[in-house]
Amino acid sequence: MTFGVVVFPGSNCDHDAHHAVTQVLGQPAEFLWHKDTSLRGVDAVVLPGGFSYGDYLRTGAIARFSPVMQAVAAFAAAGGPVLGICNGFQILCEAGLLEGALIRNQQVQFRCEHVHVRVEQIATPFTAACTPGQVLRLPIAHGEGQYVADREVIDRLESNGQVVFRYSAADGRVTDDANVNGSSRSIAGICNPTRNVVGLMPHPERACERVLGSADGLVLFESALGWSGVPRG
Amino acid sequence: MPLHTVRVFVTLKPSVFDPQGRTIVESLHSLGYGNVADVRQGKYFEVQVEAANAEDADALVRDVSSTLLANPVIEGFRLERAEPAGRR
């Protein structure tokens, strides 16, 4: 199963994602340049973290108009699995592939630490190998990760099961203290109605090996493998 | 075609909490400006466009604003026409 990792000017977690896929998961990965108009036949797309276009105007606002994003939108519409991590999540929201928006953290601080998230939906390509309610310990590093949307949008996401991750305590309790950036209903990640496009603020690709402090993020990439039916190797 | 300058003010929707505005208010209060009730932070753009007339310029900038300058999920915008160049 070949993963495509999109590289925008200012992406800085592209190599982390490539490393996680090729060195830990043991699958091929290709970098896709933001000016590419083809995804070159990859089986899954990762929009990595970073500061695409310097976060100018709004996070993800310029990147969404990159040529490659048209190909990503077509891939997503055809049911292809797309994972947006941090800035990638912001880009997916700006592009309208996911609903809502990420604004400045409520505390107006750049938060860089390990947090816990509870898996709320396992019927996605990136959570299929999780157990319902599983708690993952993942790093975050963002200044603009507060998830917001109109109340009716959030109600619809909840009732459709499109909330995929919620910030929680280590035991899985969703509390105000654990809501690291003030996100509406502690939302850390969501998916589209067909559940093949997933975005989240934490960085699973930086938590795939124990030496990095946590290997909990690997399950997202293992899930994609299981989803495609390709054996790990 | 003549050059028109249109000012664009982008602001967060009233329903969206503005953490930066809140921080500015708190800072002002600690500086002794207790009468400052609220601050909402927004963005200001001056957009120069070539258009046959002011109405066309407005229409173009409105299009630009809804496409890129503002995110309709969280923001609104309004336009203000600048004085034509040379009449300042």
XYZ file of N, CA, C and O in Angstrom, chain A residues 9 18 25 33 38 43 45 52 77 89 121 152 172 184 194-195 199 206 212 224:
80
model
N 4.980 24.267 0.430
C 6.043 25.121 0.961
C 5.728 25.436 2.420
O 4.663 25.985 2.703
N 6.569 10.374 6.309
C 7.251 9.464 5.388
C 8.017 8.406 6.180
O 7.967 7.210 5.869
N 6.030 1.384 9.648
C 4.953 0.561 9.094
C 5.491 -0.408 8.039
O 4.933 -1.489 7.837
N 4.430 16.766 -4.585
C 4.676 18.204 -4.532
C 3.364 18.959 -4.702
O 2.461 18.497 -5.397
N -1.308 15.217 -10.299
C -1.662 13.801 -10.207
C -1.132 13.249 -8.884
O -0.083 13.670 -8.405
N -2.321 4.939 -2.754
C -3.527 4.320 -2.193
C -4.117 5.116 -1.028
O -5.266 4.890 -0.635
N -3.588 9.227 1.076
C -2.918 10.523 1.057
C -2.798 11.055 2.477
O -3.752 10.978 3.255
N 2.141 25.600 6.122
C 2.076 25.793 4.675
C 1.869 27.274 4.357
O 1.037 27.941 4.975
N -13.351 12.265 -3.116
C -14.725 12.072 -3.608
C -14.924 10.649 -4.109
O -16.039 10.110 -4.055
N -5.102 19.070 8.708
C -6.495 19.183 9.163
C -7.024 20.585 8.828
O -8.132 20.749 8.300
N -14.772 7.033 17.038
C -15.349 6.404 15.843
C -14.291 5.488 15.239
O -13.216 5.967 14.857
N -25.383 23.779 14.800
C -26.120 22.737 14.061
C -25.158 21.825 13.306
O -25.416 20.635 13.135
N -9.629 8.497 29.835
C -10.676 8.593 28.826
C -11.813 9.537 29.179
O -12.694 9.773 28.353
N -14.585 23.168 20.623
C -15.993 22.862 20.859
C -16.135 21.381 21.144
O -15.634 20.541 20.389
N -18.725 10.381 4.563
C -18.424 9.033 4.080
C -17.242 8.415 4.840
O -16.845 7.278 4.561
N -16.684 9.164 5.773
C -15.681 8.691 6.749
C -14.329 8.306 6.151
O -13.512 7.703 6.845
N -9.395 14.243 9.740
C -8.441 15.275 10.140
C -8.337 15.312 11.651
O -9.329 15.092 12.352
N 4.328 11.402 14.765
C 5.458 11.662 15.658
C 5.406 10.748 16.873
O 6.148 10.948 17.827
N 10.299 7.725 20.915
C 9.790 9.097 20.785
C 8.820 9.467 21.907
O 8.227 10.530 21.899
N -5.023 1.978 8.325
C -5.124 2.203 6.882
C -4.736 0.945 6.122
O -5.351 0.603 5.107
